[in-house]
Coordinates of C-alpha atoms and ligand atoms in Angstrom, one line a residue:
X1 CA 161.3 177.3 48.4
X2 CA 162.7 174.3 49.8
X3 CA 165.9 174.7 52.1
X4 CA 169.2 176.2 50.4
X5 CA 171.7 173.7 50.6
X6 CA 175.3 173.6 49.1
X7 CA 173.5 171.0 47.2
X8 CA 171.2 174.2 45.5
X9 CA 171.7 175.2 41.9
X10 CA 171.5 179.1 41.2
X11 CA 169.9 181.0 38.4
X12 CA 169.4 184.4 38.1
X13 CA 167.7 187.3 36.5
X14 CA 170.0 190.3 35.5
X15 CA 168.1 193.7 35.3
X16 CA 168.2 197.4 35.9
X17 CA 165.6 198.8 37.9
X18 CA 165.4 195.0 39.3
X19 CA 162.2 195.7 41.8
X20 CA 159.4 195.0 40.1
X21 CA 160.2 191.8 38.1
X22 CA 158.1 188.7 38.6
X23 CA 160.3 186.0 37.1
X24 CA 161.6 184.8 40.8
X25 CA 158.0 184.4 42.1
X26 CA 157.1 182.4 38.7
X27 CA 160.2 180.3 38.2
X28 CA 160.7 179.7 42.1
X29 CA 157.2 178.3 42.3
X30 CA 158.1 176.4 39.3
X31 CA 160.7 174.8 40.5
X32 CA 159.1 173.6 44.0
X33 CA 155.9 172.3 41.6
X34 CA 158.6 170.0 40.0
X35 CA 161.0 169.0 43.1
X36 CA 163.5 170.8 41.1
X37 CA 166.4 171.7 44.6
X38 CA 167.2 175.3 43.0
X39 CA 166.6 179.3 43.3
X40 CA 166.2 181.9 40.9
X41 CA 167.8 185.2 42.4
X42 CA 167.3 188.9 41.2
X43 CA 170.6 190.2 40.3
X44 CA 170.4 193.8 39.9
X45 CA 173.5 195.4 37.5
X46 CA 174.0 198.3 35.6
X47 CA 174.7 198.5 31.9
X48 CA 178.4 199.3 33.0
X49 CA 179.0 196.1 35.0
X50 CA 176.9 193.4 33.0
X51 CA 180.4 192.5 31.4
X52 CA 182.2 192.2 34.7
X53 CA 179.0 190.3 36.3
X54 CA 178.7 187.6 33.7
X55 CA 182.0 187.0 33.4
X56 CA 181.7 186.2 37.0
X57 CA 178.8 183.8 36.4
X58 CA 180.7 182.1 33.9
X59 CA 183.1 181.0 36.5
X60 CA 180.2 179.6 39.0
X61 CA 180.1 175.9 38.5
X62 CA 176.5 175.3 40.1
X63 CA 174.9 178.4 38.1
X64 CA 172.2 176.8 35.6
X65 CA 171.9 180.1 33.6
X66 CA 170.0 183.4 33.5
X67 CA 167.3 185.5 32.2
X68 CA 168.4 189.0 31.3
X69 CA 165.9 191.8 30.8
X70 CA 165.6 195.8 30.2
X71 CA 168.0 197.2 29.3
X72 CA 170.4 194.4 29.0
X73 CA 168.7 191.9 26.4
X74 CA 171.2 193.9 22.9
X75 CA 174.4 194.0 25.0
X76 CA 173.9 190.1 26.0
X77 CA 174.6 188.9 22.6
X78 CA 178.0 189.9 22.5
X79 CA 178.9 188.5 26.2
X80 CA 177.5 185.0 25.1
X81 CA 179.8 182.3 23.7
X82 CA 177.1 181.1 21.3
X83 CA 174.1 182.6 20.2
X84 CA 171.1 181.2 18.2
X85 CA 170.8 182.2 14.8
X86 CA 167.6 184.0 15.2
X87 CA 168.6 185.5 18.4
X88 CA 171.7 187.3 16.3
X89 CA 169.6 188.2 13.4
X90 CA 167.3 189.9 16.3
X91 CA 170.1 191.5 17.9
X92 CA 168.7 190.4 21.4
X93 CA 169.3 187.6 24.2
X94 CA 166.3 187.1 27.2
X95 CA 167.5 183.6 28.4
X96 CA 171.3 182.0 28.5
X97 CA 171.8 178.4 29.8
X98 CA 175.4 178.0 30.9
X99 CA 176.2 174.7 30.2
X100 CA 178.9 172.6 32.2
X101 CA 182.1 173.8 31.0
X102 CA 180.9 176.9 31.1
X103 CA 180.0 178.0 28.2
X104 CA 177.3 180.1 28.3
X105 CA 174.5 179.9 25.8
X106 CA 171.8 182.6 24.3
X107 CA 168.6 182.4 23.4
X108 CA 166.0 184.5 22.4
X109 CA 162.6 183.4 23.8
X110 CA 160.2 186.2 23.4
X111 CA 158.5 185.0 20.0
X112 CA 158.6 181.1 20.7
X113 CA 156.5 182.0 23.9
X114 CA 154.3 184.3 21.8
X115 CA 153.5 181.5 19.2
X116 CA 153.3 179.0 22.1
X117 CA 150.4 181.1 23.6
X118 CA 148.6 181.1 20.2
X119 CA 148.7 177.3 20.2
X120 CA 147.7 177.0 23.7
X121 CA 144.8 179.2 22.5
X122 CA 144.3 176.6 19.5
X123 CA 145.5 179.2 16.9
X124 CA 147.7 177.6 14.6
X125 CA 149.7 180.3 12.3
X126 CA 151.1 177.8 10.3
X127 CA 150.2 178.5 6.7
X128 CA 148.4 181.8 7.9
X129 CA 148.1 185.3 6.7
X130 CA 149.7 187.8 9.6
X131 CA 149.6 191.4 10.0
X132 CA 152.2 192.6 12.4
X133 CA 151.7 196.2 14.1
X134 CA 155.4 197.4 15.6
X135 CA 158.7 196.9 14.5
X136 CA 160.2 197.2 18.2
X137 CA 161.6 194.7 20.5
X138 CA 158.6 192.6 20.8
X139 CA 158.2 193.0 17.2
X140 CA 161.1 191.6 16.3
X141 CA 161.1 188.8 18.3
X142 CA 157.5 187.4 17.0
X143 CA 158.0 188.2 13.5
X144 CA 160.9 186.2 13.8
X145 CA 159.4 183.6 15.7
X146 CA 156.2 183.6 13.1
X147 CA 158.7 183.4 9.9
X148 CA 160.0 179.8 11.5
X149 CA 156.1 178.8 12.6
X150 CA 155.8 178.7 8.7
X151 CA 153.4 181.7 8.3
X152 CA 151.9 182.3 4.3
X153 CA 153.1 185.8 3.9
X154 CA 153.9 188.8 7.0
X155 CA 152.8 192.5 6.6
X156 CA 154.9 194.9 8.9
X157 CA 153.2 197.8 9.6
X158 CA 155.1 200.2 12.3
X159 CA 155.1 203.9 12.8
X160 CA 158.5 204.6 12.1
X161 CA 158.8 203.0 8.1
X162 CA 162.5 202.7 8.1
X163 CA 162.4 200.2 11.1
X164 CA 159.8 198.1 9.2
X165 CA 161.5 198.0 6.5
X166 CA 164.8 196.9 8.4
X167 CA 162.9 194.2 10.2
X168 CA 162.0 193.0 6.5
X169 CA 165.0 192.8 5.3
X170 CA 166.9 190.4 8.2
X171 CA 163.4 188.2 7.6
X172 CA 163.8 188.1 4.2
X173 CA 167.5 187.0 4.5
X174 CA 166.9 184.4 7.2
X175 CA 163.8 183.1 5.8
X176 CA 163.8 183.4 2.3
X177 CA 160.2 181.9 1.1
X178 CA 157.9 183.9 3.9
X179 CA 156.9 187.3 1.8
X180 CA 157.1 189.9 3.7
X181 CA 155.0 193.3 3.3
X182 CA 155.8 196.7 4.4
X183 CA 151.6 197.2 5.2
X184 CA 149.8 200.8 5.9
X185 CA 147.2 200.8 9.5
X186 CA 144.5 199.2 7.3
X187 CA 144.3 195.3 8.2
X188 CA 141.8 194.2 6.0
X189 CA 142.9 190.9 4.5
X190 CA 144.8 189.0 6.7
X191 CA 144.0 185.7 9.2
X192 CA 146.1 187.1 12.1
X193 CA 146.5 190.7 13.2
X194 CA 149.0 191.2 15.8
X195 CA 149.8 194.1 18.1
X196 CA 153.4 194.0 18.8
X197 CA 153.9 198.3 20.1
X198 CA 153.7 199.7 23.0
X199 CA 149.8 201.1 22.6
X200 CA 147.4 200.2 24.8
X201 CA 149.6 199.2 27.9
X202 CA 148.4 203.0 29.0
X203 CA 145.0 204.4 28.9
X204 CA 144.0 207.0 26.2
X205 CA 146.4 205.3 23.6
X206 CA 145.8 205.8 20.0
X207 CA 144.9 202.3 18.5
X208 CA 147.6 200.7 16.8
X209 CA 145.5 199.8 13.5
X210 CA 142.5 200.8 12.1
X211 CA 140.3 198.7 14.2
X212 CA 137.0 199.4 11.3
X213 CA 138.2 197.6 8.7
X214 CA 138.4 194.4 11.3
X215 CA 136.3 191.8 10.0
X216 CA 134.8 188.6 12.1
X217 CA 136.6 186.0 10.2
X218 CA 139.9 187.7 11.5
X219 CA 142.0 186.5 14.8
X220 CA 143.0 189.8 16.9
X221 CA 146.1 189.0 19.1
X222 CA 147.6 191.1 21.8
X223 CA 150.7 191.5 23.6
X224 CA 150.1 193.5 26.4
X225 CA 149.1 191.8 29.3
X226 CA 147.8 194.7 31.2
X227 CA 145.1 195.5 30.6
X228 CA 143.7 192.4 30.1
X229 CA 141.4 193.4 27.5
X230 CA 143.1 196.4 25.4
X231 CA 141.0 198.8 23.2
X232 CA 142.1 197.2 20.3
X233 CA 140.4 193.9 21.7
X234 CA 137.7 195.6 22.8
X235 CA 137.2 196.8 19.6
X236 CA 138.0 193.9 17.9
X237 CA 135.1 191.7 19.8
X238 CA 132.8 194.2 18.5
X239 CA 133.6 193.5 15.1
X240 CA 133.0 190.0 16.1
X241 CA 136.9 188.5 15.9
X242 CA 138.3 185.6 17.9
X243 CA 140.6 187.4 20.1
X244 CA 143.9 186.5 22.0
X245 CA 145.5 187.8 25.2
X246 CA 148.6 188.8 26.1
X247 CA 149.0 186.9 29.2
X248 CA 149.6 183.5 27.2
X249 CA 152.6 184.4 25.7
X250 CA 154.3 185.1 29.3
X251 CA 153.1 182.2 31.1
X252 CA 154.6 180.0 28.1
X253 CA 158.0 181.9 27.8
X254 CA 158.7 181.1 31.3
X255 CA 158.0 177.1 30.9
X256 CA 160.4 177.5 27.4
X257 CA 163.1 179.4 29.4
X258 CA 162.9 177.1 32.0
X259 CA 163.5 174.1 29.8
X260 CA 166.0 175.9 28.2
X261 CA 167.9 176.5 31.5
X262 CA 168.4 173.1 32.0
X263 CA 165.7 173.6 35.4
X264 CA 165.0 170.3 35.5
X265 CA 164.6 167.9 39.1
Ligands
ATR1 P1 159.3 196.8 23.0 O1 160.6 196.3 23.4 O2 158.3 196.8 24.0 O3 158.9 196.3 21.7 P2 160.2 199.2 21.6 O4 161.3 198.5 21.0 O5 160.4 200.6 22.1 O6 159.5 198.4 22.8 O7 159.0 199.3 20.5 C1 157.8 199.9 20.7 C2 156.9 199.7 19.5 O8 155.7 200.5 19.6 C3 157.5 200.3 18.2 O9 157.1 199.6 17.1 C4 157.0 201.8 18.2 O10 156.9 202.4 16.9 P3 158.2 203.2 16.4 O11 159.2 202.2 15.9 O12 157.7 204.1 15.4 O13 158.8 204.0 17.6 C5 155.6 201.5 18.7 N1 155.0 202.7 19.3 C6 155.2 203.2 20.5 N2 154.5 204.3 20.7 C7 153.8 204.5 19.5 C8 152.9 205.5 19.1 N3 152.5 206.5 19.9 N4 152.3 205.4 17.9 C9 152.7 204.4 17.0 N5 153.5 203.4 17.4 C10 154.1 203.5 18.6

């Protein structure tokens, strides 16, 4: 970081536990790479003060915006004064810009930087068959995110069928020509297979899908980041598919939140 001046402009990232995010180590260094004169400060705020916090930050004329995380992405939505129409029909907020009068703007960014980090792997969904496993969070976000990249048709496949089959139903609404499928574990059939839950981030998870009826001509895509190579990519590399990491999708979101909080020199 260069020196703090009065001249400095402020972003934040609003969490609860706060310790062990890495967004101020990415977007500070981010910022120095680009001769951009600003911080990015952990703010760390419970559930029961985000309202009063934000309300604050509205009111601070040299704040650029902020990135909210766990457990504050639903309860953003409602605080912002304008919120993308994906980001509502998610019913989640990870990056608000507040723009000069103070408005302050959300965003969801979660799925953009998952399709970025395809790209950047020089896997185009576009016109593509995808088979999403989860109907979380994450899942949300990048079925969302895949519906607008123009996918051929999305299968949903999630432990817990009624979530699935809510996820479906926003989709459907917003985008209207993407079919979407409730699917079973078996992803036979499709270009793309996904994993958007929570297996595999610890060891001696179940897989997510049934990893034997992989075949090579299939991409196998990951969110988890750690480990780097999952079971269900280890698997899938033996059944001779293209795979894709989970550490794309993070290094992207950051330049799109960035860019989306005005962090510009
Ligand atoms: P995130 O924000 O990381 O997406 P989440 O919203 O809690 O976290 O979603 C976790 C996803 O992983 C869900 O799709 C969840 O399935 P359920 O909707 O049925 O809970 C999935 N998941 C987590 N543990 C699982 C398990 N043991 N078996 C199958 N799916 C699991």
């Amino acid at each position: 970081m260069t020196e703090v001046t009065g001249r400095t402009k402020v972003w934040a990232i609003l969490a609860d536990p706060i310790h062990h995010v890495k967004t101020p180590q990415a977007l500070n260094a981010h910022m120095r790479e680009r001769g951009v004169d600003g911080v990015l400060i952990p703010a760390h705020v419970g559930a029961d003060d985000l309202a009063g916090l934000v309300s604050g930050l509205k009111a601070m004329r040299n704040l650029g915006g902020f990135i909210v995380t766990v457990p504050h992405k639903t309860a953003m939505v409602d605080l912002c004064d304008e919120v993308s129409e994906p980001a509502r029909a998610i019913g989640a907020v990870n990056t608000v810009r507040r723009n000069a009068d103070g408005r302050l703007v959300g965003e969801m960014l979660d799925g953009a930087g998952f399709v970025a980090g395809l790209r950047q792997g020089g896997i185009e969904p576009n016109g593509k068959s995808v088979y999403l496993a989860g109907a979380g969070g994450a899942a949300n976000a990048i079925a969302f995110a895949l519906a607008e990249a123009g996918v051929s048709s999305l299968i949903i496949a999630n432990r817990t069928r009624s979530k699935g089959e809510d996820l479906k139903q926003r989709l459907e609404q917003r985008y209207p020509s993407v079919p979407v499928e409730i699917g079973t574990p078996d992803p036979s059939g499709h270009d793309i297979v996904v994993n958007a839950t929570s297996l595999g981030l610890r060891e001696g998870d179940p897989l997510p899908l049934d990893a034997s009826r992989l075949s090579p001509n299939q991409v196998v895509a990951e969110i988890i980041m750690q480990p780097e190579t999952t079971a269900l990519l280890a698997a899938a590399k033996e059944r001779g598919c293209r795979t894709h990491p989970g550490r794309p999708m993070l290094s992207c979101q950051l330049d799109l939140m960035a860019d989306f909080m005005g962090m510009h020199p």
